Amino acid sequence: MTQETQITEHFDVAVVGLGCLGSAAAYHAARKGARVIAFEQFELGHVRGASHDTSRIVRTSYDTPDYVALAKAAYKDWADLEKAAGVKLVTMTGGLTFITKDSGVSAHNYASSLKANNIPYELLDISEVSRRWPQFELEDGIETVYTADSGIVHAARSVAAMQYVARSYGAVLKEFTRVDRVRPEMPGERVIVNTSRGSWSATKVILATDAWTNELLAPLKAEIPLTVTQEQVTYYKPTRITDFEPGRFPLWIWASKLWFYGFPTFGEPTIKAGRDQAENYMTPEQRTYVHSPTLLQQLTDFIDKLIPDKTRKALRTVTCQYTVTPGRQFIISPLANHRDIILALGAAHAFKFAPAIGRVLAELAIDGSTSEDISTFGIPHTELTLSASKL
């Protein structure tokens, strides 16, 4: 037996990747009593993916009922994590979704999806938005959906909390340990995990490897069409900070040909905003971590119109990495030909769902099924889609 295949120890579940989804899976699997080992190729809490920095949006406001249902379930999982870790993670602020006529979505779809899941919401006209939040300046033709249950979750603190609780339940977390290959050996019993620091085996393996996913899928004759980009958010200091504190200013999302989003103040006297999917294409190896001045100017020009403030200052811009699946659908599924390997891809909008997705992954790995409806989150049948498009 070569050193590569000398197995150090066997675990029930191995998790590859310790961003928000992998950390959540490790936490939930360990909490269920499984023997868990998890691997991160970089340091815990690194900035190379999309799980770092401070704030992320939590909301149930989606235009399809499957996402609303999973987001609703995630709120209980967030509360459970807060209790287990003994730390506050979620701050409720309320949230607005502004929808233009050329957005490709409609307030009706949001409303019907929220109603189907018994989530309270309001449809607001421009005058009502201006009355309640005069910081915004809107043009005619904007539909607005308000959900009071929208809020902010602290990103880096949440990932650290999941890792802390996972360890408290006995999970072994290994940072600076690159996984080079996962090799199914005995169906239902053993998958070999070869890493830069030795080899382990597990009954089930969860891949939460984001932009690095296809490197591990290739030897398994599998591939997911993924688009990887470097994105950025900017923190601005407003003239009147008190006007933008939670309770006086909500989260907001601008749905149009271009999508933007923003936050009230959170832990510092700044408001945060960004463009969603700015299409700054790259690979992880090509990533510069240097923000684009062009995208910053585009964002600033947009913010100046939506939230006028002549003396507002841009203080800093932070980059992150998007890994987007076809149709931006979640993938939460075992591989078709290797059922002991479970794939998790969040399509760059999964942080709000993270503890629920982690629970689902743990249920799939340990119980073989999940209590949540994930029927729309399977692995895309790429060849079938391509063939159909030629008809």
Coordinates of C-alpha atoms in Angstrom, one line a residue:
M1 CA 0.0 0.0 0.0
T2 CA 1.5 3.4 -1.0
Q3 CA 1.6 6.3 1.3
E4 CA -1.2 8.0 -0.7
T5 CA -3.5 5.1 0.1
Q6 CA -2.5 4.5 3.7
I7 CA -5.6 5.4 5.6
T8 CA -5.0 7.3 8.8
E9 CA -8.5 6.9 10.2
H10 CA -12.1 6.2 9.1
F11 CA -15.0 8.7 9.7
D12 CA -18.7 8.6 9.1
V13 CA -18.7 11.9 7.2
A14 CA -15.9 13.9 5.5
V15 CA -16.5 17.5 4.4
V16 CA -14.3 19.2 1.8
G17 CA -14.3 23.0 2.0
L18 CA -15.0 25.0 5.1
G19 CA -16.8 28.1 3.8
C20 CA -20.3 28.7 5.0
L21 CA -21.9 25.5 3.5
G22 CA -19.1 23.1 4.4
S23 CA -18.9 24.5 7.9
A24 CA -22.7 24.2 8.3
A25 CA -22.6 20.6 7.1
A26 CA -19.8 19.7 9.5
Y27 CA -21.7 21.4 12.4
H28 CA -24.9 19.6 11.7
A29 CA -23.3 16.2 11.0
A30 CA -21.4 16.3 14.2
R31 CA -24.5 17.5 16.1
K32 CA -26.3 14.4 14.8
G33 CA -23.6 12.2 16.5
A34 CA -21.6 11.3 13.4
R35 CA -17.8 11.1 13.4
V36 CA -16.8 14.0 11.2
I37 CA -13.6 15.2 9.6
A38 CA -13.5 18.3 7.5
F39 CA -10.7 19.8 5.3
E40 CA -9.9 23.4 4.3
Q41 CA -7.1 24.0 1.8
F42 CA -6.4 27.5 3.2
E43 CA -6.6 28.9 6.7
L44 CA -10.0 28.9 8.4
G45 CA -11.8 32.2 7.8
H46 CA -9.8 33.0 4.6
V47 CA -10.8 35.7 2.1
R48 CA -10.4 33.6 -1.1
G49 CA -14.0 32.6 -1.5
A50 CA -17.3 34.2 -0.6
S51 CA -17.8 33.5 3.2
H52 CA -15.7 36.3 4.7
D53 CA -16.2 40.0 5.6
T54 CA -19.1 41.2 7.8
S55 CA -22.7 41.4 6.6
R56 CA -24.9 39.1 4.4
I57 CA -28.6 39.5 3.7
V58 CA -31.1 37.1 5.2
R59 CA -34.5 37.2 3.7
T60 CA -37.5 35.0 2.7
S61 CA -38.3 37.3 -0.2
Y62 CA -37.7 35.3 -3.4
D63 CA -39.9 35.0 -6.5
T64 CA -40.1 31.2 -6.4
P65 CA -41.8 29.2 -3.6
D66 CA -39.0 26.6 -3.3
Y67 CA -36.4 29.2 -2.2
V68 CA -38.9 30.9 0.1
A69 CA -39.6 27.6 1.8
L70 CA -35.9 26.8 2.4
A71 CA -35.2 30.4 3.5
K72 CA -38.1 30.1 6.0
A73 CA -36.7 26.9 7.4
A74 CA -33.2 28.5 7.7
Y75 CA -34.5 31.1 10.2
K76 CA -35.0 28.3 12.8
D77 CA -31.6 26.9 11.9
W78 CA -30.0 30.4 12.5
A79 CA -31.8 30.6 15.9
D80 CA -30.5 27.1 16.8
L81 CA -27.0 28.0 15.8
E82 CA -27.1 31.2 17.9
K83 CA -28.2 29.2 20.9
A84 CA -25.6 26.5 20.4
A85 CA -22.8 29.0 19.9
G86 CA -24.0 31.5 22.5
V87 CA -23.6 34.4 20.1
K88 CA -25.9 36.8 18.3
L89 CA -25.7 36.4 14.5
V90 CA -28.9 37.8 13.0
T91 CA -30.2 41.4 13.2
M92 CA -33.6 42.1 11.8
T93 CA -34.0 45.3 9.7
G94 CA -36.8 44.8 7.2
G95 CA -36.1 44.7 3.5
L96 CA -37.3 46.3 0.3
T97 CA -37.1 44.8 -3.2
F98 CA -37.5 47.4 -5.9
I99 CA -38.6 45.9 -9.2
T100 CA -38.4 47.7 -12.5
K101 CA -40.4 46.8 -15.7
D102 CA -37.3 45.4 -17.4
S103 CA -36.1 43.3 -14.5
G104 CA -37.4 39.9 -15.8
V105 CA -39.2 39.3 -12.5
S106 CA -42.5 40.7 -11.0
A107 CA -43.9 41.7 -7.7
H108 CA -46.7 39.2 -8.3
N109 CA -44.3 36.3 -8.3
Y110 CA -42.7 37.5 -5.1
A111 CA -46.1 38.0 -3.5
S112 CA -47.5 34.6 -4.6
S113 CA -44.3 32.8 -3.4
L114 CA -44.4 34.5 0.0
K115 CA -48.1 33.9 0.3
A116 CA -47.7 30.2 -0.5
N117 CA -45.3 29.9 2.5
N118 CA -47.4 32.1 4.8
I119 CA -44.8 34.9 5.0
P120 CA -46.3 38.4 5.7
Y121 CA -45.4 41.0 3.0
E122 CA -46.5 44.4 1.8
L123 CA -46.8 45.7 -1.8
L124 CA -45.9 49.4 -1.6
D125 CA -46.3 52.3 -4.0
I126 CA -43.7 55.0 -4.4
S127 CA -45.5 57.5 -2.1
E128 CA -45.6 55.0 0.7
V129 CA -41.9 54.1 0.3
S130 CA -41.0 57.8 0.4
R131 CA -43.1 58.4 3.5
R132 CA -41.5 55.6 5.4
W133 CA -38.0 55.9 4.0
P134 CA -37.4 59.4 2.6
Q135 CA -33.7 58.5 2.0
F136 CA -34.8 56.8 -1.3
E137 CA -35.6 58.8 -4.4
L138 CA -37.7 56.6 -6.8
E139 CA -39.0 57.1 -10.3
D140 CA -42.4 56.1 -11.5
G141 CA -43.0 52.5 -12.6
I142 CA -41.2 50.8 -9.7
E143 CA -43.0 47.9 -7.9
T144 CA -41.9 47.4 -4.3
V145 CA -42.1 44.4 -2.0
Y146 CA -41.5 44.8 1.7
T147 CA -40.8 41.9 4.1
A148 CA -40.3 42.7 7.7
D149 CA -38.4 39.4 8.3
S150 CA -35.4 40.5 6.2
G151 CA -32.2 41.2 8.1
I152 CA -28.4 40.9 8.4
V153 CA -26.3 38.0 9.4
H154 CA -22.6 38.5 10.4
A155 CA -20.7 36.5 7.8
A156 CA -17.3 35.7 9.3
R157 CA -18.7 35.4 12.8
S158 CA -21.3 32.9 11.6
V159 CA -18.8 30.6 9.8
A160 CA -16.6 30.7 12.9
A161 CA -19.6 29.9 15.1
M162 CA -20.4 26.8 13.0
Q163 CA -16.8 25.7 13.2
Y164 CA -16.7 26.2 16.9
V165 CA -19.9 24.2 17.5
A166 CA -18.8 21.5 15.1
R167 CA -15.6 21.0 17.2
S168 CA -17.6 21.1 20.4
Y169 CA -19.4 18.0 19.1
G170 CA -16.1 16.3 18.3
A171 CA -15.6 17.2 14.6
V172 CA -12.0 17.3 13.4
L173 CA -11.3 20.4 11.3
K174 CA -8.1 20.5 9.4
E175 CA -7.0 23.8 7.8
F176 CA -4.1 24.1 5.3
T177 CA -5.1 20.7 4.1
R178 CA -5.7 20.5 0.4
V179 CA -7.9 17.6 -0.9
D180 CA -6.4 16.3 -4.1
R181 CA -8.8 13.5 -4.8
V182 CA -11.8 11.7 -3.5
R183 CA -12.0 8.0 -4.6
P184 CA -15.1 5.9 -4.1
E185 CA -13.9 2.4 -3.1
M186 CA -16.7 0.4 -1.5
P187 CA -20.2 1.7 -2.3
G188 CA -22.1 2.5 0.9
E189 CA -19.0 1.9 3.0
R190 CA -15.8 3.8 2.0
V191 CA -14.6 6.8 0.0
I192 CA -10.9 7.5 0.2
V193 CA -9.9 11.2 0.7
N194 CA -6.4 11.9 -0.5
T195 CA -5.0 15.2 0.8
S196 CA -1.8 17.1 0.9
R197 CA -1.3 15.9 4.5
G198 CA -2.3 12.3 4.3
S199 CA -5.3 10.1 3.5
W200 CA -8.5 9.4 5.4
S201 CA -11.6 7.5 4.6
A202 CA -15.3 8.2 5.2
T203 CA -18.6 6.5 4.5
K204 CA -20.0 9.7 2.9
V205 CA -18.2 12.7 1.5
I206 CA -19.7 16.2 1.2
L207 CA -18.1 18.5 -1.4
A208 CA -18.6 22.2 -0.6
T209 CA -15.8 23.3 -2.8
D210 CA -17.3 26.1 -4.8
A211 CA -14.9 27.3 -7.6
W212 CA -12.7 24.3 -7.0
T213 CA -15.5 21.7 -7.5
N214 CA -14.6 20.5 -11.0
E215 CA -11.0 19.7 -10.0
L216 CA -12.4 17.0 -7.8
L217 CA -15.2 15.9 -10.1
A218 CA -13.0 15.4 -13.2
P219 CA -11.5 12.1 -12.0
L220 CA -15.1 10.9 -11.3
K221 CA -16.1 11.7 -14.9
A222 CA -18.4 14.5 -13.8
E223 CA -18.5 18.2 -14.4
I224 CA -20.8 21.1 -13.5
P225 CA -20.8 24.1 -15.8
L226 CA -19.6 26.9 -13.5
T227 CA -18.9 30.6 -14.0
V228 CA -16.4 32.2 -11.7
T229 CA -16.2 36.0 -11.2
Q230 CA -14.5 38.5 -8.9
E231 CA -17.2 40.7 -7.3
Q232 CA -17.0 43.7 -5.0
V233 CA -18.9 45.7 -2.4
T234 CA -18.2 49.2 -1.2
Y235 CA -18.6 50.8 2.2
Y236 CA -19.8 54.4 2.2
K237 CA -19.8 56.9 5.0
P238 CA -23.1 58.9 4.8
T239 CA -23.4 62.5 5.8
R240 CA -26.1 61.8 8.5
I241 CA -25.2 58.4 9.9
T242 CA -28.3 58.2 12.1
D243 CA -30.6 58.2 9.0
F244 CA -29.2 54.9 8.0
E245 CA -29.3 52.9 11.3
P246 CA -31.3 49.7 11.5
G247 CA -34.9 50.7 12.3
R248 CA -34.6 53.8 10.2
F249 CA -33.3 52.3 7.0
P250 CA -33.9 48.8 5.6
L251 CA -32.0 46.4 3.5
W252 CA -32.7 46.9 -0.2
I253 CA -32.4 45.1 -3.5
W254 CA -32.8 46.7 -6.9
A255 CA -34.1 44.3 -9.5
S256 CA -33.5 45.6 -13.0
K257 CA -31.4 44.7 -16.1
L258 CA -28.6 45.3 -13.5
W259 CA -29.1 44.2 -9.9
F260 CA -27.8 46.1 -6.9
Y261 CA -28.3 45.8 -3.2
G262 CA -27.5 47.6 0.0
F263 CA -27.4 47.6 3.8
P264 CA -28.1 49.9 6.7
T265 CA -25.2 50.6 9.1
F266 CA -24.0 47.4 10.8
G267 CA -21.2 47.5 13.4
E268 CA -19.7 50.7 12.0
P269 CA -20.8 54.1 10.7
T270 CA -21.1 53.0 7.0
I271 CA -23.6 51.7 4.6
K272 CA -22.6 48.9 2.3
A273 CA -23.7 48.4 -1.3
G274 CA -22.8 46.3 -4.3
R275 CA -23.8 45.2 -7.8
D276 CA -24.8 41.6 -8.1
Q277 CA -23.1 39.6 -10.8
A278 CA -20.8 42.2 -12.3
E279 CA -19.4 39.6 -14.7
N280 CA -15.8 40.2 -13.9
Y281 CA -14.8 36.7 -15.2
M282 CA -11.7 34.9 -13.9
T283 CA -10.5 31.7 -12.3
P284 CA -9.3 31.4 -8.6
E285 CA -5.7 31.4 -9.9
Q286 CA -6.3 34.6 -11.9
R287 CA -8.0 36.5 -9.2
T288 CA -6.3 39.8 -8.4
Y289 CA -8.1 40.8 -5.2
V290 CA -7.8 44.4 -6.6
H291 CA -11.2 46.1 -7.0
S292 CA -12.3 47.5 -10.3
P293 CA -12.5 51.4 -10.4
T294 CA -15.0 51.1 -13.3
L295 CA -17.4 49.0 -11.2
L296 CA -16.9 51.3 -8.2
Q297 CA -17.8 54.3 -10.3
Q298 CA -20.8 52.5 -11.8
L299 CA -22.0 51.6 -8.3
T300 CA -21.4 55.1 -6.9
D301 CA -23.3 56.7 -9.8
F302 CA -26.3 54.4 -9.2
I303 CA -26.3 55.0 -5.4
D304 CA -26.1 58.8 -5.9
K305 CA -29.4 58.6 -7.9
L306 CA -31.2 56.1 -5.6
I307 CA -30.1 57.5 -2.3
P308 CA -29.0 61.1 -2.9
D309 CA -26.3 62.4 -0.5
K310 CA -23.9 65.0 -1.9
T311 CA -21.2 64.6 0.7
R312 CA -21.2 60.8 1.1
K313 CA -17.7 59.2 0.9
A314 CA -16.6 55.8 -0.4
L315 CA -14.3 54.4 2.3
R316 CA -13.3 51.0 1.2
T317 CA -14.1 48.3 -1.4
V318 CA -13.8 44.6 -0.7
T319 CA -13.7 41.8 -3.2
C320 CA -15.1 38.3 -3.1
Q321 CA -15.6 35.4 -5.5
Y322 CA -18.8 34.2 -7.1
T323 CA -19.3 30.7 -8.4
V324 CA -22.5 30.5 -10.4
T325 CA -24.3 27.4 -11.6
P326 CA -26.6 27.2 -14.7
G327 CA -29.7 29.3 -14.0
R328 CA -28.1 30.2 -10.6
Q329 CA -29.9 27.2 -9.1
F330 CA -28.6 25.6 -5.9
I331 CA -27.1 22.1 -6.3
I332 CA -27.7 19.9 -3.2
S333 CA -27.5 16.3 -4.4
P334 CA -25.5 13.1 -4.4
L335 CA -23.6 12.5 -7.7
A336 CA -25.6 10.3 -10.0
N337 CA -22.9 7.6 -10.4
H338 CA -21.3 8.0 -7.0
R339 CA -24.1 8.3 -4.4
D340 CA -21.7 8.4 -1.5
I341 CA -20.4 11.8 -2.7
I342 CA -22.8 14.7 -2.0
L343 CA -22.4 18.0 -3.8
A344 CA -23.3 21.4 -2.4
L345 CA -23.1 24.6 -4.6
G346 CA -24.8 27.8 -3.5
A347 CA -24.6 29.8 -6.7
A348 CA -23.4 32.9 -4.9
H349 CA -26.6 33.5 -3.0
A350 CA -26.7 30.7 -0.4
F351 CA -25.3 32.4 2.8
K352 CA -28.8 33.2 4.1
F353 CA -29.6 29.5 3.7
A354 CA -26.4 28.1 5.0
P355 CA -27.5 26.5 8.3
A356 CA -30.5 24.9 6.6
I357 CA -28.4 23.6 3.6
G358 CA -25.8 22.2 6.1
R359 CA -28.6 20.4 7.9
V360 CA -29.9 19.0 4.6
L361 CA -26.4 17.8 3.7
A362 CA -26.0 16.1 7.1
E363 CA -29.4 14.4 6.7
L364 CA -28.5 13.2 3.2
A365 CA -25.2 11.9 4.4
I366 CA -26.4 10.2 7.6
D367 CA -30.1 9.4 7.2
G368 CA -30.1 9.0 3.4
S369 CA -33.0 11.5 3.0
T370 CA -34.0 15.0 4.1
S371 CA -37.0 16.6 5.6
E372 CA -36.8 19.5 3.2
D373 CA -38.0 19.6 -0.4
I374 CA -34.9 19.8 -2.5
S375 CA -36.4 18.4 -5.7
T376 CA -35.5 21.5 -7.7
F377 CA -31.9 21.5 -6.5
G378 CA -30.5 18.5 -8.3
I379 CA -27.5 18.3 -10.6
P380 CA -28.3 19.9 -14.0
H381 CA -28.5 17.4 -16.9
T382 CA -26.2 19.5 -19.2
E383 CA -26.1 17.1 -22.1
L384 CA -29.9 16.8 -22.2
T385 CA -30.3 20.6 -22.1
L386 CA -27.8 21.1 -24.9
S387 CA -29.5 18.5 -27.1
A388 CA -33.0 20.0 -26.5
S389 CA -31.7 23.5 -27.5
K390 CA -30.8 22.2 -30.9
L391 CA -34.4 21.0 -31.8

